[in-house]
CSV table of C-alpha atoms in Angstrom, one decimal:
chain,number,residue,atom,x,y,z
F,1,UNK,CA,-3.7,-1.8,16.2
F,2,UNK,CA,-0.4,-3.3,14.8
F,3,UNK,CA,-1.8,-6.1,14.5
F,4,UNK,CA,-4.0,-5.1,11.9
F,5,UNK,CA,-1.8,-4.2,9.4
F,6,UNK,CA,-2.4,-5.7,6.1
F,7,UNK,CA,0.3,-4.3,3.8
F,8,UNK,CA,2.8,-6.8,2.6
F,9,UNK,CA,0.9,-9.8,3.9
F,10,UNK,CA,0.0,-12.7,1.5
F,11,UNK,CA,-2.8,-14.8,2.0
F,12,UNK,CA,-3.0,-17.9,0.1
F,13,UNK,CA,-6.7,-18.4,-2.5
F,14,UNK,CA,-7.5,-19.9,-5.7
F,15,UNK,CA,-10.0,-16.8,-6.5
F,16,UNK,CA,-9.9,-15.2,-9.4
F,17,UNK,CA,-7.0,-12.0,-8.4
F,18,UNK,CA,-5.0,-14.9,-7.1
F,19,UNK,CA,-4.7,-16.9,-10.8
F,20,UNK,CA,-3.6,-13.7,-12.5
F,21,UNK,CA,-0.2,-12.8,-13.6
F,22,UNK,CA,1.8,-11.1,-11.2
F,23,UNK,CA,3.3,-8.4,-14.2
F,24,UNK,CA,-0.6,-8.1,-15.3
F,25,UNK,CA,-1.4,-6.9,-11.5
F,26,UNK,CA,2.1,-4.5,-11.0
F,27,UNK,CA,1.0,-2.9,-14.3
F,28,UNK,CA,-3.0,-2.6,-13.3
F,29,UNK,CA,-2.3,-1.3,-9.9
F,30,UNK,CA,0.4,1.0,-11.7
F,31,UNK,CA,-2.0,2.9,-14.3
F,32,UNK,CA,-5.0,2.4,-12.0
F,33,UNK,CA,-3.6,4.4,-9.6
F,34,UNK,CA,-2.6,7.4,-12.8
F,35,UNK,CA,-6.6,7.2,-13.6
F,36,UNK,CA,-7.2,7.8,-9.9
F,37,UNK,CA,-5.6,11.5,-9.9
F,38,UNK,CA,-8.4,11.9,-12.7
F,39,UNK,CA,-10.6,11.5,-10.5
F,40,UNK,CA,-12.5,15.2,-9.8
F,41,UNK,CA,-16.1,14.8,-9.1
F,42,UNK,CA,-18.4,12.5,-6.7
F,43,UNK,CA,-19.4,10.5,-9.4
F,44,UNK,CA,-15.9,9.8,-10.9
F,45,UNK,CA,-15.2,8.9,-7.0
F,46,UNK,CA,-17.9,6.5,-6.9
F,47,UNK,CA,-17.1,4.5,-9.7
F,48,UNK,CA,-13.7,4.1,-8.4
F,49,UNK,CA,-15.1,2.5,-5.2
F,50,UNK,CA,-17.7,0.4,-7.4
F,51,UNK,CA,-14.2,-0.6,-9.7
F,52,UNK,CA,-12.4,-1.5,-6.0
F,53,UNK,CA,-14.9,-3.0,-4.5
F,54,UNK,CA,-15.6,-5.5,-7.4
F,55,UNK,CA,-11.7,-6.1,-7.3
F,56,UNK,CA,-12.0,-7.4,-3.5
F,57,UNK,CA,-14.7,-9.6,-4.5
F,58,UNK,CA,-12.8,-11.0,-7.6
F,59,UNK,CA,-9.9,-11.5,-5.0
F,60,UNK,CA,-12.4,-13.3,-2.5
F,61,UNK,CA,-11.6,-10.7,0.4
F,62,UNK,CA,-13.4,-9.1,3.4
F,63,UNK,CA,-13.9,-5.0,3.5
F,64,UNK,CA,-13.7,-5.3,6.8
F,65,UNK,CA,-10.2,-6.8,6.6
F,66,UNK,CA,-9.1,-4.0,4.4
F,67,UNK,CA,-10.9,-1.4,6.4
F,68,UNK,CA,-8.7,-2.5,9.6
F,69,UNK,CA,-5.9,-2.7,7.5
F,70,UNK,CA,-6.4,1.8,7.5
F,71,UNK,CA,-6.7,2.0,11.3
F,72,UNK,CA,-2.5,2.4,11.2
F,73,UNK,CA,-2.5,5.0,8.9
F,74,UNK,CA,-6.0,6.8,10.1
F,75,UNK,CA,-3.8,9.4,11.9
F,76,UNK,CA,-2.5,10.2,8.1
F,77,UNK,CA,-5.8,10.2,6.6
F,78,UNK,CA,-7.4,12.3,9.2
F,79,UNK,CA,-4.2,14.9,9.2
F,80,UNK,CA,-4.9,15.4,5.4
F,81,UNK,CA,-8.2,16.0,6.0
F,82,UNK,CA,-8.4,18.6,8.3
F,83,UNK,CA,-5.6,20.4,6.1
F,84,UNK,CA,-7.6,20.8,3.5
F,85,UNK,CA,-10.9,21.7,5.8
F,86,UNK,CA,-8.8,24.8,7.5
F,87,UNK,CA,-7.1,25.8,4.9
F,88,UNK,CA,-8.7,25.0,1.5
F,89,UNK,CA,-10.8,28.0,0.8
F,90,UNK,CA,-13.4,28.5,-1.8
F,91,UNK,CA,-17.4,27.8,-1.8
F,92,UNK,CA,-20.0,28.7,0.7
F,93,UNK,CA,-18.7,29.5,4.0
F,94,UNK,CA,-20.0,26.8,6.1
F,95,UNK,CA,-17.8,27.8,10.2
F,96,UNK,CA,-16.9,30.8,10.7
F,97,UNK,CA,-15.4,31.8,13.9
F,98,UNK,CA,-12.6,34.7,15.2
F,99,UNK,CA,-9.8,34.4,12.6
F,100,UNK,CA,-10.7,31.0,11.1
F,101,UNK,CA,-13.1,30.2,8.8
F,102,UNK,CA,-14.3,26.5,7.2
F,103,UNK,CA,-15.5,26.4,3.5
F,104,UNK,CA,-17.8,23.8,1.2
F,105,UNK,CA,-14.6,23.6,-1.2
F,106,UNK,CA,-12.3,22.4,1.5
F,107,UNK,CA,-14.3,19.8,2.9
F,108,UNK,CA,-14.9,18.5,-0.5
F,109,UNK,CA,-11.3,18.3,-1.5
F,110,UNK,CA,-10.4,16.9,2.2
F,111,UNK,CA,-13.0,14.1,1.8
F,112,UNK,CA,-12.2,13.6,-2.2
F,113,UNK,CA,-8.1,13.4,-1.2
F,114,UNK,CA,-9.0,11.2,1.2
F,115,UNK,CA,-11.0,8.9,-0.6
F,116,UNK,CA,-8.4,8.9,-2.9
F,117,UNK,CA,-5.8,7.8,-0.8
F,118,UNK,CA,-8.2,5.0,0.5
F,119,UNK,CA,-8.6,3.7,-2.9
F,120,UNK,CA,-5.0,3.8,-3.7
F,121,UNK,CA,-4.3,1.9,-0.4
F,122,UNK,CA,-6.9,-0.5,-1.1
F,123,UNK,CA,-6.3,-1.5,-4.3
F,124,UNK,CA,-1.9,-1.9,-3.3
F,125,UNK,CA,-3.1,-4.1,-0.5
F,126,UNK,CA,-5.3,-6.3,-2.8
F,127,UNK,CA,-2.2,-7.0,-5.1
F,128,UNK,CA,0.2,-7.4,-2.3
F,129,UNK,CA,-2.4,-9.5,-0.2
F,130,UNK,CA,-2.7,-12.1,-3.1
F,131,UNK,CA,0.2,-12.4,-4.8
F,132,UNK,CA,3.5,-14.0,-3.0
F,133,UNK,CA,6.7,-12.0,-2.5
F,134,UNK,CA,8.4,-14.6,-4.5
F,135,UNK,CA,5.5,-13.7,-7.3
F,136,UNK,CA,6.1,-10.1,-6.8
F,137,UNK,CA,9.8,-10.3,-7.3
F,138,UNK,CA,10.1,-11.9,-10.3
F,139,UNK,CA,7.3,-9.9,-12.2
F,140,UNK,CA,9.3,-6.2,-10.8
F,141,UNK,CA,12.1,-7.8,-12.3
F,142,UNK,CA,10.7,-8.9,-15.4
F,143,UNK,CA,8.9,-5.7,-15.9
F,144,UNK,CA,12.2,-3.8,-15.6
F,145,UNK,CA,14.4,-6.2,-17.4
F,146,UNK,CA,15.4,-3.8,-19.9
F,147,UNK,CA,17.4,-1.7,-17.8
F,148,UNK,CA,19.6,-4.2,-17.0
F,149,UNK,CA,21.3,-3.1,-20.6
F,150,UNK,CA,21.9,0.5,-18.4
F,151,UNK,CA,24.1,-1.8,-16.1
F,152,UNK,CA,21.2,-1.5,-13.2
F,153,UNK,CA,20.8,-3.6,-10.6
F,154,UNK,CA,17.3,-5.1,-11.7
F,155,UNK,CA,17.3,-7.9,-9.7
F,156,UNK,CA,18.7,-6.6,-6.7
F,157,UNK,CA,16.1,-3.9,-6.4
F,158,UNK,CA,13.2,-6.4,-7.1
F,159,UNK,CA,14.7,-8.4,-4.1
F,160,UNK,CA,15.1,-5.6,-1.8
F,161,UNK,CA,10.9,-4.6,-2.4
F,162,UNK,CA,10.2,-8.0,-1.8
F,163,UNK,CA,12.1,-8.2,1.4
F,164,UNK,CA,10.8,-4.8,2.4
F,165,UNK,CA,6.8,-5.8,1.8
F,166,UNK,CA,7.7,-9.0,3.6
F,167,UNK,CA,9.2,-7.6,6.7
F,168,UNK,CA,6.7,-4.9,7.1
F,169,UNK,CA,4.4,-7.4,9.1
F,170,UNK,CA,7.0,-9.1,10.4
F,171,UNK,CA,8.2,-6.0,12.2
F,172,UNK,CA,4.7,-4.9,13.5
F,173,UNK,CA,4.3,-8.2,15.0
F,174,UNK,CA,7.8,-7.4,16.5
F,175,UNK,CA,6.3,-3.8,17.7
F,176,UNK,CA,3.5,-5.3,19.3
F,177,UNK,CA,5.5,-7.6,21.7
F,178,UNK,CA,7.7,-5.1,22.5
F,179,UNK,CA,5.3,-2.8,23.5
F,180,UNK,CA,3.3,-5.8,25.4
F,181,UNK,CA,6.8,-6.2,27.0
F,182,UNK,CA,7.0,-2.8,28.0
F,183,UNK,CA,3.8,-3.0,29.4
F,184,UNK,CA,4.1,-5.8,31.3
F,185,UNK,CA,7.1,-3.8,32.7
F,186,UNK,CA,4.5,-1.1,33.6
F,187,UNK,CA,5.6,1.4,30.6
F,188,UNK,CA,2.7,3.4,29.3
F,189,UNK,CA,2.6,5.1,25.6
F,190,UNK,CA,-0.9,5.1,25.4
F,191,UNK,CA,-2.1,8.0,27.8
F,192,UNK,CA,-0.3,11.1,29.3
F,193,UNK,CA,1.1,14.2,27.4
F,194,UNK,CA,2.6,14.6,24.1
F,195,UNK,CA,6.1,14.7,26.0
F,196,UNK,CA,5.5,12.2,28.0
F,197,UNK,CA,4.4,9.9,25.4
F,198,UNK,CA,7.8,10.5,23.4
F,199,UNK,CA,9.6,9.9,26.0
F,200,UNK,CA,7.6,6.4,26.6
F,201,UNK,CA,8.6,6.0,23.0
F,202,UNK,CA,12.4,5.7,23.7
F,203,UNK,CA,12.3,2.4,25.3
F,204,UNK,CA,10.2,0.6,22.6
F,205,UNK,CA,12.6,2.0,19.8
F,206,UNK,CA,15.6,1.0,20.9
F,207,UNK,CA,15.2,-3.0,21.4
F,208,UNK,CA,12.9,-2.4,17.9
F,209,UNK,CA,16.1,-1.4,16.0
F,210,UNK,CA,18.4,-3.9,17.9
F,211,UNK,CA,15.8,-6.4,16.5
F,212,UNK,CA,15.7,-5.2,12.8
F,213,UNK,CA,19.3,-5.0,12.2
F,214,UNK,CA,19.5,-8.3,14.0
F,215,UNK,CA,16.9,-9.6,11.3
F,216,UNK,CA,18.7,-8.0,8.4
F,217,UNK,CA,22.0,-9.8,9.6
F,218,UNK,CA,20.8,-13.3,10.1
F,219,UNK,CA,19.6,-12.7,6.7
F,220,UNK,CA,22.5,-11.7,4.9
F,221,UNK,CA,24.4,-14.6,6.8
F,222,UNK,CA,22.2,-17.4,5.6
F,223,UNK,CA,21.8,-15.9,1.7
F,224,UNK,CA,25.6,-16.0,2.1
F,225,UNK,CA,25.9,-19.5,3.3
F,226,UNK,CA,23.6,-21.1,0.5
F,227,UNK,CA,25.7,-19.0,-2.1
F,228,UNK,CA,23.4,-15.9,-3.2
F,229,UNK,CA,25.0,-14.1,-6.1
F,230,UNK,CA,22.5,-11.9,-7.4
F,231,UNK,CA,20.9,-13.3,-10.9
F,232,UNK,CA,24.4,-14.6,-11.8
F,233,UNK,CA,23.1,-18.1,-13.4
F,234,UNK,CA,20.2,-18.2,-11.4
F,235,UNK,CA,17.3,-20.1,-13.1
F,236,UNK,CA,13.7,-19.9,-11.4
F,237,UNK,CA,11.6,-23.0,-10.6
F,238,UNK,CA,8.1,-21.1,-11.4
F,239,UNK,CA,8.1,-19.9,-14.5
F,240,UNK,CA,5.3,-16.3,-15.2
F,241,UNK,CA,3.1,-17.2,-17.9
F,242,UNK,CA,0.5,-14.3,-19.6
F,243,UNK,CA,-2.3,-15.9,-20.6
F,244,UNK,CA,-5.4,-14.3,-22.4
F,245,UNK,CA,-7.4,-13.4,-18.9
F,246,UNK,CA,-4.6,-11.4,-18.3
F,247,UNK,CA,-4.4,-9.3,-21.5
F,248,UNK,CA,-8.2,-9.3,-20.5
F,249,UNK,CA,-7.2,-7.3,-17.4
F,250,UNK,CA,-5.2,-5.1,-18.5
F,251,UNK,CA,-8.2,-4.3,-21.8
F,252,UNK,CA,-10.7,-3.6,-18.9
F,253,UNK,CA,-8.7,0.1,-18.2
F,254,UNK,CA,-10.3,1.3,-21.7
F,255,UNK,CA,-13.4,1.4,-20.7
F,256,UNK,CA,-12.8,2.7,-17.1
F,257,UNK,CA,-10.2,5.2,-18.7
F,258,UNK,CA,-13.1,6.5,-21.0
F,259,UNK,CA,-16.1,6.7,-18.2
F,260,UNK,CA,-13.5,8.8,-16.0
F,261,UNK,CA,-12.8,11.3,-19.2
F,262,UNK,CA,-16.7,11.4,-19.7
F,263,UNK,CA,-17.7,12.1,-15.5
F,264,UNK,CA,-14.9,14.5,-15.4
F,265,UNK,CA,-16.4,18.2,-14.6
């Protein structure tokens, strides 16, 4: 299942997603994501999957490769489900049994949370899946360039995202040979008890650890060794350039902004 994480992978494409300014996609995703949580009917849900799944096309991508991209996090999305489903309350009563009941408005607001979590998720991974952490880190910090007057450490935060979306796959490839490791060894995490389970766990997170602070170390060592200073006089060799598809983009949220006000109940 590790293995199909998708979130801070970069695939390499000439489509359409790909060509667009890495600031123009940050700011998308970012008030894309604020018009999501107007979202409050079926049909204002539906649009938003027509709006995402045009986006995957734009970007030349697979649903199925996004879809197994949520099989790490289904555990999250099913938890927040059945929340709402036992304890939502409101509508026709649909279960009733002993001291628990199941109503028509909690199964609506479990699936609609859901779904909007899925489109969240799916339209991050689209960015993050076609744009290079390199392109990622200079757009964060251009985007946030005017703090630097506040005496912030742009640049160093836009680094440490980077280095964080890039290790996430890095580390779940590192997971999964551990736990093939462990296996091999005749470790099982995968059946038995809850208790027993945990305990399974113990020997997979402590060589997981060792590894990642291992990682961060080697790193640190060889930024020091080819002289990292932060921004101090550093020039970049790829230079972000808006051009008129991206102001294009960014125009296209009018439209969906308005359609979501008119579906709204």
């Amino acid at each position: 299942m590790l293995d199909k994480m998708v979130l801070g992978r970069y695939i390499p494409g000439n489509s359409y997603i790909h060509q667009l300014d890495p600031r123009m996609k940050f700011i998308f995703v970012f008030l894309f994501t604020i018009i999501i949580f107007l979202f409050n009917n079926w049909v204002t849900y539906a649009m938003g999957i027509i709006i995402t799944l045009i986006i995957m096309m734009l970007a030349k991508l697979k649903l199925s490769f996004l879809i197994n991209g949520l099989k790490p996090i289904l555990f999250i999305l099913l938890f927040t489900l059945l929340m709402h489903v036992f304890f939502t309350k409101g509508g026709v009563t649909l279960v009733e049994y002993k001291w628990f009941n199941i109503q028509s408005r909690g199964v609506e607001l479990g699936i609609q949370t859901v779904l909007r979590f899925v489109i969240i998720i799916f339209i991050t991974t689209i960015m993050t899946l076609t744009t290079s952490p390199i392109e990622l880190t200079d757009a964060i910090e251009s985007l946030f360039k005017p703090l630097k007057k506040l005496k912030l450490p742009v640049h160093e935060f836009a680094l440490m995202m980077s280095i964080s979306l890039r290790f996430i796959p890095t580390l779940m490839d590192e997971t999964t040979r551990v736990m093939n490791a462990q296996s091999a060894r005749g470790s099982d995490i995968q059946t038995g008890s809850l208790p027993k389970r945990i305990r399974a766990l113990m020997p997979l997170l402590i060589p997981l650890f060792i590894s990642a602070f291992k990682r961060a170390e080697e790193l640190a060592i060889a930024m020091e060794v080819r002289g990292y200073r932060g921004d101090i006089g550093r020039t970049k060799y790829k230079q972000l350039i808006w051009e008129r598809k991206d102001t294009n983009g960014l125009l296209m949220l009018i439209p969906i902004l308005l359609l979501t006000w008119l579906l709204r109940s």
